[in-house]
Amino acid sequence: MAIDGWTVALQAVNFLILVLLLRHFMYRPVLAMIDRRKAEATRLLDDAALRVEAATAERQKAETLRADLEAQADALLAESRARAGKELEELRTRARREADGILAEGRKALAEERRAAEADLRGKAAGLAVEIAGRLLAAAAPGARVEPFLDRVWARLTDLPEPERQVLAGQAADGGIRIVTAVPLDETGRAHCRDRARTLLGPDIAVAFADDPELLAGVELHLAHTVIRDSWRDLLGRIGLELDGHDDAHRIA
């Protein structure tokens, strides 16, 4: 079979023309479409990546917010528990304080009632002692209610150190001396007392006399700034003070 060269050339030219036509009308549009699809796909992928990144960021933000909310909730719960515990402890402390106050008031009231009862008993005892002393003295001679006490008072003045007696002598010189007895002294008794007082405290002192039945028995010498006592009233008073002191010591112990 013979091959015509012109035919081959024409076929080659036709093929080239076909290729050129296909390239111009088909290949380039297809490539352009592919490029557009590829660009669109790339854009979609980039957009998806951005959305994924944004979603991841939002999720992280949500996780962070959730963690913060949980931390705040735990902190609030801990604070509420601490506050509740503090308030409970304050309530307990207040209750204990009020209870202690009530007990203290009760003890104080009982102690006051006890002291009042003891004072009343001591008063009654003192009154009874005075009554008994009065009954005992009712049968005694008047001299027995004064003379032994006077003897003790003069003995006390005699036994005083000289400087102390000079102080009393100065008071007697300024204002005299007043001798108070449980029963009135007769003139002989007054003269004896006047002599003893002037012998011990000065020859020129003024001597006055008075009587006070509340002494029960005994005598008091009143000077300007000093009172010398020796009487049953004074003795009973000192006994009462000693009883008070004993009771106070017992309460303190």
Tab-separated table of C-alpha atoms in Angstrom:
chain	number	residue	atom	x	y	z
A	1	MET	CA	0.000	0.000	0.000
A	2	ALA	CA	1.492	3.365	-0.991
A	3	ILE	CA	1.349	6.300	1.411
A	4	ASP	CA	0.853	9.688	-0.147
A	5	GLY	CA	3.056	12.277	1.383
A	6	TRP	CA	0.587	15.060	0.813
A	7	THR	CA	-2.090	13.103	2.532
A	8	VAL	CA	0.122	12.567	5.574
A	9	ALA	CA	0.991	16.233	5.593
A	10	LEU	CA	-2.645	17.251	5.339
A	11	GLN	CA	-3.533	14.799	8.122
A	12	ALA	CA	-0.752	16.273	10.275
A	13	VAL	CA	-1.931	19.789	9.578
A	14	ASN	CA	-5.487	18.788	10.390
A	15	PHE	CA	-4.280	17.206	13.632
A	16	LEU	CA	-2.346	20.323	14.573
A	17	ILE	CA	-5.364	22.477	13.790
A	18	LEU	CA	-7.501	20.159	15.888
A	19	VAL	CA	-5.033	20.343	18.732
A	20	LEU	CA	-4.941	24.122	18.498
A	21	LEU	CA	-8.698	24.295	18.416
A	22	LEU	CA	-9.049	21.886	21.358
A	23	ARG	CA	-6.423	23.777	23.305
A	24	HIS	CA	-8.095	27.102	22.601
A	25	PHE	CA	-11.731	26.154	23.008
A	26	MET	CA	-11.587	23.218	25.410
A	27	TYR	CA	-8.287	22.692	27.238
A	28	ARG	CA	-7.882	26.287	28.436
A	29	PRO	CA	-11.472	26.596	29.736
A	30	VAL	CA	-11.123	23.223	31.398
A	31	LEU	CA	-7.841	24.329	33.022
A	32	ALA	CA	-9.429	27.637	34.001
A	33	MET	CA	-12.398	25.780	35.465
A	34	ILE	CA	-10.038	23.431	37.278
A	35	ASP	CA	-8.090	26.401	38.620
A	36	ARG	CA	-11.320	28.043	39.716
A	37	ARG	CA	-12.504	24.833	41.360
A	38	LYS	CA	-9.115	24.422	42.960
A	39	ALA	CA	-9.139	28.023	44.222
A	40	GLU	CA	-12.689	27.561	45.474
A	41	ALA	CA	-11.694	24.339	47.168
A	42	THR	CA	-8.662	26.040	48.696
A	43	ARG	CA	-10.877	28.914	49.850
A	44	LEU	CA	-13.372	26.491	51.309
A	45	LEU	CA	-10.595	24.578	53.007
A	46	ASP	CA	-9.100	27.791	54.371
A	47	ASP	CA	-12.531	28.942	55.512
A	48	ALA	CA	-13.131	25.577	57.130
A	49	ALA	CA	-9.742	25.767	58.801
A	50	LEU	CA	-10.567	29.245	60.088
A	51	ARG	CA	-13.928	28.015	61.326
A	52	VAL	CA	-12.268	25.049	62.982
A	53	GLU	CA	-9.712	27.373	64.569
A	54	ALA	CA	-12.473	29.740	65.678
A	55	ALA	CA	-14.486	26.826	67.033
A	56	THR	CA	-11.407	25.546	68.849
A	57	ALA	CA	-10.795	29.005	70.309
A	58	GLU	CA	-14.445	29.246	71.339
A	59	ARG	CA	-14.269	25.809	72.885
A	60	GLN	CA	-11.112	26.749	74.776
A	61	LYS	CA	-12.772	29.972	75.860
A	62	ALA	CA	-15.794	28.004	76.982
A	63	GLU	CA	-13.566	25.550	78.862
A	64	THR	CA	-11.730	28.451	80.475
A	65	LEU	CA	-15.023	30.113	81.386
A	66	ARG	CA	-16.352	26.844	82.780
A	67	ALA	CA	-13.162	26.370	84.814
A	68	ASP	CA	-13.433	29.948	86.087
A	69	LEU	CA	-17.084	29.439	86.987
A	70	GLU	CA	-16.256	26.209	88.794
A	71	ALA	CA	-13.396	27.930	90.645
A	72	GLN	CA	-15.691	30.818	91.583
A	73	ALA	CA	-18.382	28.393	92.680
A	74	ASP	CA	-15.856	26.479	94.814
A	75	ALA	CA	-14.566	29.748	96.272
A	76	LEU	CA	-18.105	30.933	97.049
A	77	LEU	CA	-18.941	27.571	98.578
A	78	ALA	CA	-15.768	27.634	100.684
A	79	GLU	CA	-16.461	31.228	101.718
A	80	SER	CA	-20.056	30.353	102.589
A	81	ARG	CA	-18.903	27.394	104.659
A	82	ALA	CA	-16.264	29.511	106.409
A	83	ARG	CA	-18.807	32.264	107.075
A	84	ALA	CA	-21.355	29.776	108.329
A	85	GLY	CA	-18.715	28.179	110.568
A	86	LYS	CA	-17.684	31.587	111.904
A	87	GLU	CA	-21.282	32.589	112.558
A	88	LEU	CA	-21.921	29.260	114.260
A	89	GLU	CA	-18.846	29.727	116.454
A	90	GLU	CA	-19.949	33.282	117.272
A	91	LEU	CA	-23.389	31.993	118.197
A	92	ARG	CA	-21.829	29.319	120.401
A	93	THR	CA	-19.521	31.884	122.022
A	94	ARG	CA	-22.433	34.260	122.596
A	95	ALA	CA	-24.524	31.461	124.028
A	96	ARG	CA	-21.688	30.407	126.358
A	97	ARG	CA	-21.157	34.032	127.394
A	98	GLU	CA	-24.855	34.510	128.088
A	99	ALA	CA	-24.986	31.241	129.991
A	100	ASP	CA	-21.922	32.249	132.017
A	101	GLY	CA	-23.523	35.624	132.675
A	102	ILE	CA	-26.740	33.994	133.868
A	103	LEU	CA	-24.763	31.650	136.123
A	104	ALA	CA	-22.674	34.543	137.436
A	105	GLU	CA	-25.803	36.581	138.134
A	106	GLY	CA	-27.323	33.597	139.889
A	107	ARG	CA	-24.198	33.074	141.998
A	108	LYS	CA	-24.067	36.808	142.756
A	109	ALA	CA	-27.724	36.834	143.796
A	110	LEU	CA	-27.188	33.769	145.998
A	111	ALA	CA	-24.084	35.319	147.522
A	112	GLU	CA	-25.939	38.567	148.213
A	113	GLU	CA	-28.830	36.678	149.766
A	114	ARG	CA	-26.358	34.699	151.868
A	115	ARG	CA	-24.563	37.861	152.978
A	116	ALA	CA	-27.900	39.510	153.783
A	117	ALA	CA	-28.972	36.462	155.792
A	118	GLU	CA	-25.626	36.349	157.603
A	119	ALA	CA	-25.803	40.086	158.318
A	120	ASP	CA	-29.316	39.642	159.642
A	121	LEU	CA	-28.179	36.764	161.841
A	122	ARG	CA	-25.207	38.772	163.085
A	123	GLY	CA	-27.504	41.701	163.822
A	124	LYS	CA	-29.854	39.453	165.732
A	125	ALA	CA	-26.900	37.890	167.545
A	126	ALA	CA	-25.565	41.332	168.450
A	127	GLY	CA	-28.993	42.386	169.671
A	128	LEU	CA	-29.277	39.198	171.693
A	129	ALA	CA	-25.823	39.772	173.141
A	130	VAL	CA	-26.774	43.310	174.148
A	131	GLU	CA	-29.985	42.019	175.704
A	132	ILE	CA	-28.121	39.327	177.621
A	133	ALA	CA	-25.512	41.854	178.739
A	134	GLY	CA	-28.254	44.209	179.868
A	135	ARG	CA	-29.923	41.448	181.886
A	136	LEU	CA	-26.604	40.478	183.464
A	137	LEU	CA	-25.818	44.088	184.313
A	138	ALA	CA	-29.281	44.754	185.704
A	139	ALA	CA	-28.383	42.759	188.784
A	140	ALA	CA	-24.896	44.228	189.100
A	141	ALA	CA	-24.053	47.140	191.361
A	142	PRO	CA	-23.533	50.485	189.578
A	143	GLY	CA	-19.934	50.600	190.661
A	144	ALA	CA	-19.228	47.250	189.074
A	145	ARG	CA	-20.328	48.726	185.743
A	146	VAL	CA	-17.755	51.500	185.899
A	147	GLU	CA	-14.958	51.104	188.464
A	148	PRO	CA	-13.109	48.073	186.950
A	149	PHE	CA	-13.154	49.788	183.574
A	150	LEU	CA	-11.832	53.049	185.020
A	151	ASP	CA	-9.008	51.171	186.722
A	152	ARG	CA	-8.021	49.608	183.388
A	153	VAL	CA	-8.152	52.954	181.570
A	154	TRP	CA	-5.959	54.679	184.181
A	155	ALA	CA	-3.556	51.722	184.027
A	156	ARG	CA	-3.364	52.042	180.246
A	157	LEU	CA	-2.583	55.738	180.522
A	158	THR	CA	0.038	55.021	183.182
A	159	ASP	CA	1.726	52.392	181.002
A	160	LEU	CA	1.843	54.605	177.903
A	161	PRO	CA	5.300	55.665	176.730
A	162	GLU	CA	6.082	59.183	177.817
A	163	PRO	CA	6.009	60.711	174.289
A	164	GLU	CA	2.502	59.314	173.667
A	165	ARG	CA	1.236	60.505	177.039
A	166	GLN	CA	2.643	63.985	176.319
A	167	VAL	CA	0.607	64.037	173.077
A	168	LEU	CA	-2.545	63.222	175.042
A	169	ALA	CA	-1.582	65.802	177.660
A	170	GLY	CA	-1.331	68.435	174.947
A	171	GLN	CA	-4.820	67.562	173.700
A	172	ALA	CA	-6.170	67.714	177.247
A	173	ALA	CA	-4.516	71.098	177.789
A	174	ASP	CA	-6.123	72.461	174.612
A	175	GLY	CA	-9.661	71.114	175.003
A	176	GLY	CA	-9.870	69.381	178.361
A	177	ILE	CA	-11.068	65.822	178.860
A	178	ARG	CA	-14.599	64.433	179.036
A	179	ILE	CA	-15.162	61.216	181.006
A	180	VAL	CA	-18.222	59.267	179.806
A	181	THR	CA	-19.444	56.366	181.962
A	182	ALA	CA	-22.210	53.807	181.579
A	183	VAL	CA	-23.852	55.030	184.812
A	184	PRO	CA	-23.508	58.445	186.448
A	185	LEU	CA	-20.633	58.839	188.911
A	186	ASP	CA	-21.240	60.186	192.365
A	187	GLU	CA	-19.239	63.132	193.605
A	188	THR	CA	-16.611	60.910	195.217
A	189	GLY	CA	-16.115	58.987	191.995
A	190	ARG	CA	-15.880	62.218	189.996
A	191	ALA	CA	-13.306	63.657	192.400
A	192	HIS	CA	-11.223	60.473	192.136
A	193	CYS	CA	-11.386	60.575	188.328
A	194	ARG	CA	-10.514	64.282	188.292
A	195	ASP	CA	-7.434	63.625	190.445
A	196	ARG	CA	-6.246	60.703	188.324
A	197	ALA	CA	-6.731	62.601	185.059
A	198	ARG	CA	-4.835	65.658	186.305
A	199	THR	CA	-2.089	63.480	187.721
A	200	LEU	CA	-1.559	61.700	184.404
A	201	LEU	CA	-2.291	64.481	181.881
A	202	GLY	CA	-1.670	67.791	183.633
A	203	PRO	CA	-2.678	69.565	186.862
A	204	ASP	CA	-4.634	72.341	185.173
A	205	ILE	CA	-6.742	70.469	182.628
A	206	ALA	CA	-10.521	70.858	182.562
A	207	VAL	CA	-12.424	67.667	183.385
A	208	ALA	CA	-16.083	67.155	182.408
A	209	PHE	CA	-18.380	64.207	183.025
A	210	ALA	CA	-21.246	62.557	181.125
A	211	ASP	CA	-23.083	59.247	181.178
A	212	ASP	CA	-24.166	57.027	178.282
A	213	PRO	CA	-26.290	53.942	179.121
A	214	GLU	CA	-25.590	52.501	175.658
A	215	LEU	CA	-22.068	51.718	176.843
A	216	LEU	CA	-23.780	48.988	178.921
A	217	ALA	CA	-20.729	48.891	181.183
A	218	GLY	CA	-17.474	50.771	180.925
A	219	VAL	CA	-15.985	54.176	180.259
A	220	GLU	CA	-14.719	56.413	177.452
A	221	LEU	CA	-12.205	59.241	177.707
A	222	HIS	CA	-12.798	61.913	175.047
A	223	LEU	CA	-9.930	64.259	174.218
A	224	ALA	CA	-9.575	66.737	171.358
A	225	HIS	CA	-8.471	64.159	168.777
A	226	THR	CA	-8.483	60.870	170.679
A	227	VAL	CA	-11.068	58.595	172.305
A	228	ILE	CA	-9.935	55.916	174.752
A	229	ARG	CA	-12.603	53.225	175.049
A	230	ASP	CA	-13.110	50.355	177.463
A	231	SER	CA	-16.762	49.251	177.460
A	232	TRP	CA	-18.976	46.346	176.733
A	233	ARG	CA	-20.391	48.180	173.692
A	234	ASP	CA	-16.891	48.502	172.281
A	235	LEU	CA	-16.149	44.872	173.115
A	236	LEU	CA	-19.308	43.634	171.401
A	237	GLY	CA	-18.541	45.804	168.367
A	238	ARG	CA	-15.057	44.362	168.076
A	239	ILE	CA	-16.442	40.843	168.385
A	240	GLY	CA	-18.846	41.622	165.538
A	241	LEU	CA	-15.997	42.933	163.377
A	242	GLU	CA	-13.977	39.806	164.106
A	243	LEU	CA	-16.945	37.663	163.106
A	244	ASP	CA	-17.287	39.646	159.860
A	245	GLY	CA	-13.605	39.243	159.178
A	246	HIS	CA	-13.807	35.513	159.834
A	247	ASP	CA	-16.770	35.158	157.486
A	248	ASP	CA	-15.027	37.190	154.771
A	249	ALA	CA	-11.898	35.055	155.102
A	250	HIS	CA	-14.023	31.930	154.882
A	251	ARG	CA	-15.733	33.213	151.716
A	252	ILE	CA	-12.403	34.138	150.120
A	253	ALA	CA	-10.904	30.741	150.943
